[in-house]
Amino acid sequence: MADKQYVKPGEYSVVDMLAVAAAREVQDGEVVFAGTGLPMLAIMLAQKVNAPNSKLIYEAGTIDSKGDSLPSSVGDPRCVTQASVASGLFDVFNQLQRGKVDLAYLGGAEIDKYGNVNTTAVGDYTSPSVRFPGSGGNPDINSLAKRTVFIMVQEKRRFKESVDYITSPGWMVRKWPEGTLAHRKDVYGKKFLGGPSAVITNMAVFRFDEEAGTMYVDTIHPGITREQLQENTGFELDFTRCKGETELPTYEELRILHENVDPEGIFLPARS
Amino acid sequence: MQDKRCTLQEAIQMINDNDMITFSGFVIWRRPMAAIYEMLRQGKKGLHLVEVNSGTHAELLIGAGAVSIWESCWIGHELYGKVPYCLDRKIKEGAIIAEDYSHQHMLYRMAAGAMGIPYMPTWASRGTDILNPEYDMLERAGMRNGANDKIPAKKFDYAQDPFYNEGEVIHVPAVRPNVCIVHAQQVGEEGTIRISGQTYSDEQAIKAADKVIVLAEEIVPESYLREEPERNLVPGYLVDAIVELPWAAHPTGAYGCYDVDGAFIREFASASKTEEGFRAWVDEWVYGVRDHDEYLDKLGFSRLEKLRANSYHKYSTKVKRGSR
């Protein structure tokens, strides 16, 4: 739109950029599944800006809530305010498996070039060097939603050639019990619904070649060079489809994010 | 009418060492924390925790050495501490077996237990290392040999869909805990449970268990609960013991009653980074108080009052949550 006023470098934080870029992934009318944290900011912003008719399901069991106080987690009473249905995990995970979820936001500790995510353990699984919190609903949501968007921090140790443990399935996954690497479409067969569609980091937006099963650079955030991006990635990046710079947040988006979505500063750092 | 009211001490005495245990709630919401503290005071050990998801309550039990097997999908304190230091430490010491499933797998395992069937099919989490047979930790420990009737013979099984030919389905084994400990807003004197707000996976957890202990903010007349039966979750005959214990979920939150005490959980999570820190914390907050009343007195009225939920909003409007 012509009247969009974009902020200038230095006028937004990393979290602002992540939340705004993630919000723009929502198409109006979609059913969105969200876990705790940044995904909550993204979907609530999307509902106030670009996708007013999107429906939100919180993982712990509330459907299409319309609260005006940001929940601090999916189990929070604030998720229940003006909800269509307050139920439980069995209901919402069944709906997920039934194929009713269009889009889900997820996070992860590590990701590889196929979009496989590790949130379980680093090192040898049977005697790990670090034990993370674990899978949660990440693998379920990433198997059963039509599209998933990962929000992550870009660091070399987090963007790996291959992850030590596949907690959540990307485009090239393990086919058990043999353990051979296979394309997601072969493993999922008739129940293939989709998979990771974007990875949004503090430096760039990545998407996937769904046939090759690999990640490519879609847009790079303003102020970040290709060299910096490559230095912070543990595998060779594919820039062949790079469209240029990521669209900056607008003043209106940041105002809504800070004044209406998270006025208490639960997830957002204060604006300088 | 059978009156199931008892003290917390009596209720926790119903739990045996080595029992398989599960809980109500979701990570840091509506966990029966007063029961966890009492389990530590009574020195329970060898527990086999089976949970749809895990949280602060389990980190306490694991850190204290009360748990020998933990089966779940996630453990942490959400916003107040994502790292499960106690589980991490016990895994590295080889003092605990941690068996991983995904959220949906654990949920369906509990649902199968609640339905009285041996397993449940699902499509969830195909292509992940959760299904890697090398990582079946109970098998590696030689515990799938039938000696313990709570441990299934396999972590997973597979079958071709025999009806619609939609491919290979994962089968997850039912869980059948000895005990489920629940925190509810209200319970009748015969045990009818009313949960307000989200019900998480409480219904499945309660119905899968052999014995059910309920800690409730208040005990109310059965006749009151029967005026609106559609608001109740389970009937009283599924419940074995009820304890009236206001604030029994603290520091976790309970819809309509009180918010999460985030500062308290953050302090615990931070203390649990080291064995010494953990010991000092439980010495102060668990062993250093005689019972739930002393715990509440130590917390103090003004602290609790800030957490108390507004009766319209169902959450606290006084608690400071963010940086502003």
Coordinates of C-alpha atoms in Angstrom, one line a residue:
Chain A
M1 CA 0.0 0.0 0.0
A2 CA 1.2 3.5 -0.8
D3 CA 0.5 4.9 2.6
K4 CA 2.7 2.4 4.4
Q5 CA 5.4 4.2 6.4
Y6 CA 8.3 1.9 7.0
V7 CA 10.6 2.3 10.0
K8 CA 14.2 3.0 9.5
P9 CA 17.2 0.9 10.7
G10 CA 17.7 1.4 14.4
E11 CA 14.1 2.1 15.0
Y12 CA 13.1 -1.6 15.7
S13 CA 14.5 -4.5 17.7
V14 CA 15.2 -8.0 16.5
V15 CA 12.0 -9.3 18.3
D16 CA 10.0 -6.6 16.5
M17 CA 11.3 -7.8 13.2
L18 CA 10.7 -11.5 14.0
A19 CA 7.1 -10.8 15.1
V20 CA 6.2 -8.6 12.1
A21 CA 7.8 -11.0 9.5
A22 CA 6.0 -13.9 11.2
A23 CA 2.6 -12.1 11.3
R24 CA 2.8 -11.5 7.5
E25 CA 2.8 -15.3 6.9
V26 CA -0.8 -15.5 8.0
Q27 CA -3.4 -15.4 5.3
D28 CA -6.8 -14.1 6.3
G29 CA -9.3 -16.8 7.4
E30 CA -6.7 -19.4 8.2
V31 CA -6.8 -21.6 11.3
V32 CA -3.5 -21.1 13.1
F33 CA -2.0 -23.2 15.8
A34 CA 0.3 -21.5 18.3
G35 CA 2.6 -22.4 21.1
T36 CA 4.1 -20.1 23.8
G37 CA 6.2 -17.0 23.1
L38 CA 6.8 -15.2 19.8
P39 CA 4.1 -17.1 18.0
M40 CA 1.6 -15.4 20.2
L41 CA 2.9 -12.0 19.3
A42 CA 2.8 -12.9 15.6
I43 CA -0.7 -14.2 15.5
M44 CA -2.2 -11.5 17.6
L45 CA -0.5 -8.9 15.4
A46 CA -1.7 -10.6 12.3
Q47 CA -5.3 -10.6 13.6
K48 CA -5.1 -6.8 14.1
V49 CA -3.4 -6.0 10.8
N50 CA -3.4 -8.4 7.9
A51 CA -5.6 -11.4 8.9
P52 CA -8.6 -10.3 11.0
N53 CA -10.6 -13.4 10.2
S54 CA -7.9 -15.9 11.1
K55 CA -8.7 -18.3 13.9
L56 CA -6.3 -19.2 16.7
I57 CA -5.9 -22.5 18.5
Y58 CA -3.7 -22.6 21.6
E59 CA -1.9 -25.9 22.1
A60 CA -3.2 -26.4 25.6
G61 CA -6.8 -26.4 24.6
T62 CA -8.6 -23.1 23.8
I63 CA -10.1 -22.3 20.4
D64 CA -10.6 -18.9 18.7
S65 CA -10.1 -16.8 21.8
K66 CA -10.4 -13.0 21.7
G67 CA -8.7 -11.8 24.8
D68 CA -7.2 -8.4 25.1
S69 CA -4.5 -9.4 27.6
L70 CA -1.5 -11.3 26.1
P71 CA -1.1 -14.8 27.6
S72 CA 2.3 -15.6 29.0
S73 CA 1.8 -19.2 27.9
V74 CA -0.7 -21.5 26.2
G75 CA -2.0 -22.7 29.6
D76 CA -2.7 -19.2 30.8
P77 CA -6.3 -18.2 31.8
R78 CA -5.9 -15.3 29.4
C79 CA -6.2 -17.8 26.5
V80 CA -9.8 -18.6 27.6
T81 CA -11.1 -15.0 27.4
Q82 CA -13.9 -14.8 24.9
A83 CA -12.9 -18.2 23.4
S84 CA -15.2 -20.1 21.2
V85 CA -14.5 -23.3 23.0
A86 CA -12.4 -24.0 26.1
S87 CA -11.5 -27.6 25.9
G88 CA -8.3 -29.6 26.2
L89 CA -5.4 -31.1 24.4
F90 CA -7.3 -34.1 23.2
D91 CA -9.7 -31.9 21.2
V92 CA -7.1 -29.6 19.6
F93 CA -4.6 -32.4 18.7
N94 CA -7.4 -34.4 17.2
Q95 CA -8.4 -31.4 15.1
L96 CA -4.7 -31.1 14.1
Q97 CA -4.6 -34.8 13.0
R98 CA -7.9 -34.3 11.2
G99 CA -6.2 -31.8 9.0
K100 CA -8.0 -28.7 10.2
V101 CA -4.9 -26.6 10.9
D102 CA -3.6 -24.4 8.1
L103 CA -0.6 -22.8 9.7
A104 CA 1.5 -23.3 12.8
Y105 CA 4.4 -21.4 14.3
L106 CA 7.2 -23.3 15.9
G107 CA 10.6 -22.8 17.4
G108 CA 13.7 -24.9 17.9
A109 CA 17.2 -25.0 19.3
E110 CA 18.8 -26.4 16.0
I111 CA 17.7 -26.7 12.4
D112 CA 19.3 -28.4 9.4
K113 CA 19.2 -27.7 5.7
Y114 CA 16.2 -30.0 5.3
G115 CA 14.2 -28.2 7.9
N116 CA 14.6 -30.9 10.5
V117 CA 14.6 -29.4 14.0
N118 CA 16.2 -30.6 17.2
T119 CA 14.8 -29.6 20.5
T120 CA 15.7 -32.7 22.4
A121 CA 19.5 -33.3 22.9
V122 CA 22.9 -32.4 21.6
G123 CA 25.6 -35.0 21.2
D124 CA 25.0 -38.7 21.6
Y125 CA 21.4 -39.1 22.5
T126 CA 22.1 -41.9 25.0
S127 CA 24.6 -39.7 26.9
P128 CA 23.9 -36.2 25.7
S129 CA 26.2 -33.2 26.2
V130 CA 23.1 -31.0 26.7
R131 CA 19.5 -32.1 27.3
F132 CA 16.9 -29.6 26.0
P133 CA 13.3 -29.5 27.2
G134 CA 12.2 -32.0 24.5
S135 CA 9.7 -32.3 21.7
G136 CA 6.5 -31.0 23.1
G137 CA 4.0 -30.6 20.3
N138 CA 6.7 -29.6 17.8
P139 CA 6.9 -32.9 15.8
D140 CA 3.1 -33.4 15.9
I141 CA 2.3 -30.0 14.7
N142 CA 5.0 -30.1 12.0
S143 CA 3.7 -33.4 10.8
L144 CA 0.0 -32.6 10.7
A145 CA -0.4 -28.8 9.9
K146 CA -0.5 -27.8 6.3
R147 CA 2.2 -25.2 6.7
T148 CA 4.7 -24.5 9.5
V149 CA 6.8 -21.4 10.1
F150 CA 9.9 -21.6 12.4
I151 CA 11.0 -18.6 14.3
M152 CA 14.6 -19.0 15.4
V153 CA 17.9 -17.3 16.3
Q154 CA 20.5 -17.4 13.5
E155 CA 23.8 -18.8 14.8
K156 CA 26.3 -21.2 13.2
R157 CA 25.8 -23.8 15.9
R158 CA 22.0 -23.7 15.5
F159 CA 22.0 -23.9 11.6
K160 CA 23.6 -27.2 10.9
E161 CA 24.3 -29.5 8.0
S162 CA 22.4 -32.2 9.9
V163 CA 21.0 -32.2 13.4
D164 CA 22.0 -34.7 16.0
Y165 CA 18.4 -35.7 16.7
I166 CA 15.4 -35.2 14.5
T167 CA 12.8 -34.0 17.0
S168 CA 10.5 -32.4 14.3
P169 CA 10.4 -33.5 10.7
G170 CA 11.5 -31.4 7.8
W171 CA 11.5 -32.3 4.1
M172 CA 14.1 -35.1 4.2
V173 CA 13.4 -37.3 7.2
R174 CA 14.1 -40.8 8.7
K175 CA 11.9 -43.7 7.6
W176 CA 11.7 -46.1 10.6
P177 CA 12.4 -48.8 11.5
E178 CA 15.2 -48.9 8.9
G179 CA 16.3 -45.3 9.5
T180 CA 17.0 -44.4 5.9
L181 CA 16.8 -40.8 4.8
A182 CA 13.7 -40.3 2.6
H183 CA 11.6 -37.5 1.3
R184 CA 8.8 -36.5 3.5
K185 CA 6.3 -37.1 0.7
D186 CA 7.4 -40.8 0.5
V187 CA 7.2 -41.3 4.3
Y188 CA 3.8 -39.6 4.7
G189 CA 2.2 -41.0 1.5
K190 CA -1.6 -40.4 1.3
K191 CA -1.5 -38.4 4.6
F192 CA 1.0 -35.8 3.3
L193 CA -0.4 -32.4 4.1
G194 CA 2.6 -30.1 3.8
G195 CA 5.5 -29.1 5.9
P196 CA 7.9 -26.4 6.9
S197 CA 7.3 -23.4 4.6
A198 CA 9.5 -20.7 6.1
V199 CA 12.2 -20.1 8.7
I200 CA 12.3 -16.6 10.1
T201 CA 15.5 -15.6 11.9
N202 CA 17.0 -12.4 13.2
M203 CA 18.9 -12.2 9.9
A204 CA 16.8 -13.5 7.1
V205 CA 13.7 -15.3 5.8
F206 CA 14.3 -18.8 4.4
R207 CA 11.9 -21.0 2.4
F208 CA 12.1 -24.5 1.0
D209 CA 12.3 -26.2 -2.3
E210 CA 9.7 -28.8 -1.6
E211 CA 10.9 -31.2 -4.3
A212 CA 14.6 -31.1 -3.4
G213 CA 13.7 -30.8 0.3
T214 CA 16.3 -28.1 0.9
M215 CA 16.2 -24.6 2.4
Y216 CA 17.0 -21.4 0.4
V217 CA 17.4 -17.8 1.2
D218 CA 14.2 -15.8 0.4
T219 CA 14.9 -12.3 1.8
I220 CA 17.7 -10.9 3.9
H221 CA 16.9 -8.4 6.7
P222 CA 18.2 -4.8 6.0
G223 CA 21.7 -4.2 7.3
I224 CA 22.7 -7.9 7.0
T225 CA 25.2 -8.9 4.2
R226 CA 25.2 -12.3 2.4
E227 CA 28.6 -12.9 3.9
Q228 CA 27.3 -12.3 7.4
L229 CA 24.4 -14.6 6.8
Q230 CA 26.7 -17.4 5.5
E231 CA 29.1 -16.9 8.4
N232 CA 26.2 -17.6 10.8
T233 CA 25.1 -20.8 9.0
G234 CA 26.7 -24.2 9.2
F235 CA 25.9 -25.3 5.7
E236 CA 26.3 -23.7 2.3
L237 CA 23.4 -21.3 1.6
D238 CA 21.4 -21.3 -1.6
F239 CA 21.0 -17.6 -2.7
T240 CA 19.8 -18.4 -6.2
R241 CA 16.2 -17.4 -5.4
C242 CA 17.0 -14.5 -3.0
K243 CA 14.5 -11.7 -3.7
G244 CA 16.4 -9.0 -1.9
E245 CA 15.7 -7.3 1.4
T246 CA 13.0 -8.3 3.9
E247 CA 10.2 -5.7 4.1
L248 CA 10.7 -3.6 7.2
P249 CA 8.1 -3.2 9.8
T250 CA 5.8 -0.2 9.4
Y251 CA 5.3 2.4 12.2
E252 CA 1.7 1.2 12.4
E253 CA 2.7 -2.5 12.9
L254 CA 5.1 -1.5 15.7
R255 CA 2.6 0.7 17.4
I256 CA 0.0 -2.1 17.4
L257 CA 2.6 -4.6 18.6
H258 CA 3.8 -2.5 21.5
E259 CA 0.6 -0.7 22.5
N260 CA -2.1 -3.3 21.8
V261 CA -0.4 -6.8 21.7
D262 CA 2.2 -6.7 24.4
P263 CA 1.9 -3.4 26.4
E264 CA 3.2 -5.1 29.5
G265 CA 6.5 -6.1 27.8
I266 CA 6.2 -9.8 28.5
F267 CA 8.0 -10.9 25.3
L268 CA 9.0 -7.5 23.8
P269 CA 11.9 -5.5 25.1
A270 CA 11.1 -1.9 25.8
R271 CA 11.5 0.5 22.8
S272 CA 14.4 2.9 23.2
Chain B
M1 CA -22.6 -41.6 50.8
Q2 CA -18.9 -42.3 51.0
D3 CA -17.0 -39.4 52.3
K4 CA -13.6 -39.3 50.7
R5 CA -12.2 -36.3 52.6
C6 CA -8.8 -36.8 54.2
T7 CA -5.7 -34.9 55.1
L8 CA -2.9 -34.3 52.5
Q9 CA -0.6 -36.6 54.6
E10 CA -3.2 -39.4 54.5
A11 CA -3.8 -39.0 50.8
I12 CA 0.0 -39.1 49.9
Q13 CA 0.3 -42.2 52.1
M14 CA -1.8 -43.9 49.4
I15 CA 1.2 -43.7 47.0
N16 CA 3.7 -46.5 47.2
D17 CA 7.4 -46.3 46.3
N18 CA 7.9 -47.4 42.6
D19 CA 4.4 -46.5 41.6
M20 CA 3.6 -45.1 38.2
I21 CA 2.3 -41.5 38.7
T22 CA 0.7 -38.9 36.6
F23 CA -0.7 -35.4 37.2
S24 CA -3.3 -32.8 36.2
G25 CA -2.3 -29.6 34.4
F26 CA -0.1 -28.2 31.8
V27 CA 3.6 -27.3 32.4
I28 CA 3.1 -24.5 35.0
W29 CA -0.7 -24.5 35.3
R30 CA -2.8 -26.4 37.8
R31 CA -0.2 -28.7 39.0
P32 CA -0.9 -30.4 42.5
M33 CA 2.2 -28.8 44.0
A34 CA 1.3 -29.2 47.7
A35 CA 1.2 -33.0 46.9
I36 CA 4.6 -32.8 45.4
Y37 CA 6.1 -31.1 48.5
E38 CA 4.4 -33.7 50.7
M39 CA 5.7 -36.6 48.6
L40 CA 9.2 -35.2 49.2
R41 CA 8.6 -34.9 52.9
Q42 CA 7.4 -38.5 53.0
G43 CA 10.5 -39.6 51.1
K44 CA 8.8 -41.3 48.2
K45 CA 11.2 -43.0 45.8
G46 CA 11.6 -45.1 42.7
L47 CA 8.6 -43.3 41.1
H48 CA 7.8 -43.8 37.4
L49 CA 6.4 -40.5 36.1
V50 CA 4.3 -40.7 33.0
E51 CA 3.0 -37.4 31.8
V52 CA 1.5 -35.8 28.7
N53 CA 3.8 -32.9 29.5
S54 CA 6.0 -32.1 32.4
G55 CA 7.0 -29.1 34.3
T56 CA 8.1 -27.5 37.6
H57 CA 6.5 -30.2 39.7
A58 CA 8.5 -33.0 38.0
E59 CA 11.8 -31.1 38.1
L60 CA 11.3 -31.0 41.9
L61 CA 10.6 -34.7 42.2
I62 CA 13.5 -35.6 39.8
G63 CA 15.9 -33.2 41.4
A64 CA 15.2 -34.8 44.8
G65 CA 16.0 -38.2 43.5
A66 CA 12.4 -39.5 43.9
V67 CA 12.1 -40.6 40.2
S68 CA 13.7 -43.5 38.5
I69 CA 11.8 -43.4 35.1
W70 CA 10.4 -40.3 33.3
E71 CA 8.2 -40.7 30.2
S72 CA 7.0 -37.5 28.6
C73 CA 7.6 -35.1 25.8
W74 CA 8.7 -31.8 27.3
I75 CA 10.0 -30.5 30.6
G76 CA 10.8 -27.0 31.7
H77 CA 9.2 -23.9 33.3
E78 CA 8.1 -22.1 30.1
L79 CA 8.9 -18.4 30.3
Y80 CA 10.5 -18.8 33.7
G81 CA 13.2 -21.3 32.8
K82 CA 13.4 -23.4 29.7
V83 CA 16.3 -25.6 30.8
P84 CA 15.4 -28.7 32.8
Y85 CA 18.5 -28.7 35.0
C86 CA 17.4 -31.5 37.3
L87 CA 16.6 -33.9 34.5
D88 CA 19.8 -33.0 32.6
R89 CA 21.8 -33.7 35.8
K90 CA 20.1 -37.0 36.5
I91 CA 20.5 -38.2 32.9
K92 CA 24.2 -37.4 33.0
E93 CA 24.5 -39.2 36.3
G94 CA 22.8 -42.2 34.9
A95 CA 20.3 -42.0 37.7
I96 CA 17.1 -41.8 35.6
I97 CA 15.7 -43.3 32.5
A98 CA 14.1 -40.7 30.2
E99 CA 11.8 -42.1 27.5
D100 CA 10.8 -39.6 24.8
Y101 CA 7.6 -39.5 23.0
S102 CA 5.9 -36.6 21.2
H103 CA 3.1 -34.6 22.8
Q104 CA 0.4 -36.3 20.7
H105 CA 1.9 -39.8 21.4
M106 CA 1.8 -39.2 25.1
L107 CA -1.8 -37.8 24.9
Y108 CA -2.9 -40.8 22.9
R109 CA -1.1 -43.2 25.2
M110 CA -3.1 -41.6 28.1
A111 CA -6.3 -41.6 26.1
A112 CA -5.9 -45.4 25.3
G113 CA -5.4 -46.0 29.0
A114 CA -8.6 -44.0 29.7
M115 CA -10.5 -46.0 27.1
G116 CA -9.3 -49.3 28.4
I117 CA -7.7 -50.3 25.1
P118 CA -4.1 -51.5 24.7
Y119 CA -2.9 -48.9 22.2
M120 CA -4.0 -46.1 19.9
P121 CA -3.1 -45.4 16.2
T122 CA -1.8 -42.1 15.1
W123 CA 0.0 -40.3 12.2
A124 CA 1.9 -37.9 14.5
S125 CA 5.6 -37.4 14.4
R126 CA 6.6 -39.7 11.5
G127 CA 10.1 -39.3 10.3
T128 CA 11.6 -38.2 13.7
D129 CA 14.2 -39.8 15.9
I130 CA 11.5 -40.3 18.6
L131 CA 10.7 -43.4 16.6
N132 CA 14.4 -44.5 16.4
P133 CA 14.4 -48.0 17.9
E134 CA 18.0 -47.4 19.1
Y135 CA 16.6 -44.8 21.4
D136 CA 14.1 -47.1 23.2
M137 CA 15.6 -46.4 26.7
L138 CA 13.4 -48.9 28.6
E139 CA 14.4 -51.6 26.2
R140 CA 18.1 -50.7 26.6
A141 CA 17.6 -51.0 30.3
G142 CA 16.1 -54.5 29.9
M143 CA 12.8 -53.3 31.3
R144 CA 10.5 -54.4 28.5
N145 CA 10.6 -58.1 29.6
G146 CA 7.2 -58.2 31.3
A147 CA 8.5 -58.1 34.9
N148 CA 6.7 -54.8 35.4
D149 CA 3.1 -54.9 34.2
K150 CA 3.1 -51.1 33.8
I151 CA 5.8 -51.1 31.2
P152 CA 4.7 -52.2 27.7
A153 CA 6.6 -54.8 25.6
K154 CA 7.5 -52.2 22.9
K155 CA 7.9 -48.4 22.7
F156 CA 6.0 -48.3 19.3
D157 CA 4.5 -50.7 16.9
Y158 CA 3.3 -50.2 13.3
A159 CA 0.5 -51.6 11.1
Q160 CA -0.8 -50.9 7.6
D161 CA -4.2 -49.2 7.8
P162 CA -6.5 -52.1 7.1
F163 CA -9.6 -50.1 6.3
Y164 CA -8.8 -47.1 4.0
N165 CA -5.4 -48.2 2.8
E166 CA -3.8 -44.9 3.9
G167 CA -0.4 -46.3 4.7
E168 CA 1.5 -47.2 7.8
V169 CA 0.0 -46.2 11.1
I170 CA 2.0 -45.8 14.4
H171 CA 0.6 -47.6 17.4
V172 CA 1.4 -46.1 20.8
P173 CA 0.9 -48.3 23.9
A174 CA -1.6 -47.3 26.6
V175 CA -0.4 -46.0 29.9
R176 CA -2.1 -47.2 33.1
P177 CA -0.7 -45.2 36.0
N178 CA -1.2 -46.4 39.6
V179 CA -2.1 -42.9 40.7
C180 CA -3.2 -39.6 39.2
I181 CA -2.9 -36.6 41.4
V182 CA -5.2 -33.7 40.4
H183 CA -5.6 -30.1 41.3
A184 CA -9.2 -28.9 40.8
Q185 CA -11.0 -25.7 41.5
Q186 CA -13.9 -27.6 43.0
V187 CA -14.7 -31.1 44.1
G188 CA -17.9 -32.5 45.7
E189 CA -17.6 -34.5 49.0
E190 CA -18.2 -37.7 47.0
G191 CA -15.5 -36.7 44.5
T192 CA -17.3 -35.2 41.5
I193 CA -14.6 -33.0 39.9
R194 CA -15.3 -29.6 38.3
I195 CA -12.5 -28.0 36.4
S196 CA -12.9 -24.4 35.2
G197 CA -11.2 -23.1 32.1
Q198 CA -9.0 -25.3 30.0
T199 CA -9.1 -29.0 31.0
Y200 CA -5.6 -29.7 29.4
S201 CA -5.3 -33.6 29.5
D202 CA -6.9 -34.0 32.9
E203 CA -9.7 -36.2 31.7
Q204 CA -7.4 -38.7 30.1
A205 CA -5.0 -38.7 33.0
I206 CA -7.7 -39.2 35.6
K207 CA -9.5 -42.0 33.7
A208 CA -6.3 -43.9 32.9
A209 CA -5.2 -44.1 36.5
D210 CA -6.1 -46.9 39.0
K211 CA -6.3 -44.4 42.0
V212 CA -7.2 -40.7 41.9
I213 CA -6.3 -38.1 44.5
V214 CA -7.8 -34.7 44.2
L215 CA -6.5 -31.5 45.9
A216 CA -9.2 -28.8 45.5
E217 CA -9.4 -25.1 46.2
E218 CA -12.7 -25.9 47.8
I219 CA -15.0 -28.9 48.6
V220 CA -18.6 -28.0 47.7
P221 CA -21.9 -30.0 48.2
E222 CA -22.4 -32.7 45.5
S223 CA -25.9 -31.3 45.1
Y224 CA -24.5 -27.9 44.0
L225 CA -22.3 -29.6 41.3
R226 CA -25.3 -31.6 40.1
E227 CA -27.3 -28.5 39.3
E228 CA -25.1 -28.1 36.3
P229 CA -23.6 -31.5 35.4
E230 CA -22.4 -30.3 32.0
R231 CA -19.7 -28.3 33.8
N232 CA -18.3 -31.3 35.6
L233 CA -15.4 -33.4 34.3
V234 CA -15.6 -36.8 36.0
P235 CA -17.9 -38.6 38.4
G236 CA -17.1 -39.2 42.1
Y237 CA -16.7 -43.0 41.8
L238 CA -13.5 -42.5 39.8
V239 CA -12.0 -40.6 42.8
D240 CA -10.4 -42.1 45.9
A241 CA -9.4 -39.2 48.1
I242 CA -10.2 -35.5 48.3
V243 CA -8.3 -32.9 50.2
E244 CA -9.5 -29.3 50.6
L245 CA -6.4 -27.2 50.2
P246 CA -6.6 -23.6 49.0
W247 CA -3.5 -22.5 47.0
A248 CA -2.5 -26.1 46.5
A249 CA -1.3 -25.4 43.0
H250 CA 1.1 -22.6 44.0
P251 CA 3.5 -21.6 42.4
T252 CA 1.7 -22.8 39.3
G253 CA -1.6 -21.0 38.3
A254 CA -5.2 -22.0 38.4
Y255 CA -7.9 -20.5 36.2
G256 CA -10.3 -18.3 38.2
C257 CA -8.2 -18.7 41.4
Y258 CA -4.7 -17.3 40.9
D259 CA -1.9 -16.6 38.5
V260 CA 1.4 -18.4 38.1
D261 CA 3.9 -17.0 40.6
G262 CA 6.5 -16.5 37.9
A263 CA 9.1 -14.9 40.2
F264 CA 8.9 -18.0 42.6
I265 CA 9.3 -20.4 39.7
R266 CA 12.2 -18.4 38.2
E267 CA 13.9 -18.6 41.6
F268 CA 13.5 -22.3 41.8
A269 CA 14.6 -22.8 38.2
S270 CA 17.7 -20.7 38.8
A271 CA 18.5 -22.5 42.1
S272 CA 18.1 -25.9 40.4
K273 CA 21.1 -25.2 38.1
T274 CA 23.3 -26.8 40.7
E275 CA 22.8 -29.7 43.1
E276 CA 23.7 -27.4 46.0
G277 CA 21.3 -24.7 44.9
F278 CA 18.6 -27.3 44.5
R279 CA 19.2 -28.7 48.0
A280 CA 19.2 -25.3 49.6
W281 CA 15.9 -24.5 47.9
V282 CA 14.1 -27.6 49.0
D283 CA 15.6 -27.4 52.5
E284 CA 14.0 -23.9 52.8
W285 CA 10.7 -24.4 51.0
V286 CA 9.9 -28.1 51.4
Y287 CA 11.7 -29.6 54.4
G288 CA 11.9 -26.3 56.2
V289 CA 8.1 -26.1 56.6
R290 CA 6.0 -28.7 58.3
D291 CA 2.9 -28.6 56.0
H292 CA 0.9 -26.6 53.5
D293 CA -0.2 -24.0 56.1
E294 CA 3.3 -23.2 57.1
Y295 CA 4.2 -22.9 53.4
L296 CA 1.4 -20.4 52.9
D297 CA 2.4 -18.5 56.0
K298 CA 6.0 -18.3 54.8
L299 CA 4.8 -17.0 51.4
G300 CA 2.8 -14.3 53.1
F301 CA -0.6 -12.8 52.6
S302 CA 0.4 -9.9 50.4
R303 CA 2.3 -12.1 47.9
L304 CA -0.7 -14.4 47.5
E305 CA -3.1 -11.5 47.3
K306 CA -1.3 -10.1 44.3
L307 CA -1.7 -13.4 42.5
R308 CA -5.4 -13.8 43.3
A309 CA -7.6 -13.8 40.1
N310 CA -10.2 -11.2 39.4
S311 CA -13.6 -12.9 39.5
Y312 CA -14.6 -11.5 36.1
H313 CA -11.3 -11.9 34.2
K314 CA -10.4 -15.2 35.9
Y315 CA -6.8 -14.0 36.1
S316 CA -4.9 -11.6 38.3
T317 CA -5.0 -8.0 37.2
K318 CA -2.5 -7.0 39.9
V319 CA 0.5 -9.2 39.2
K320 CA 3.4 -7.7 37.4
R321 CA 4.2 -9.9 34.4
G322 CA 6.5 -8.0 32.0
S323 CA 9.2 -5.5 32.0
R324 CA 6.8 -2.5 32.0

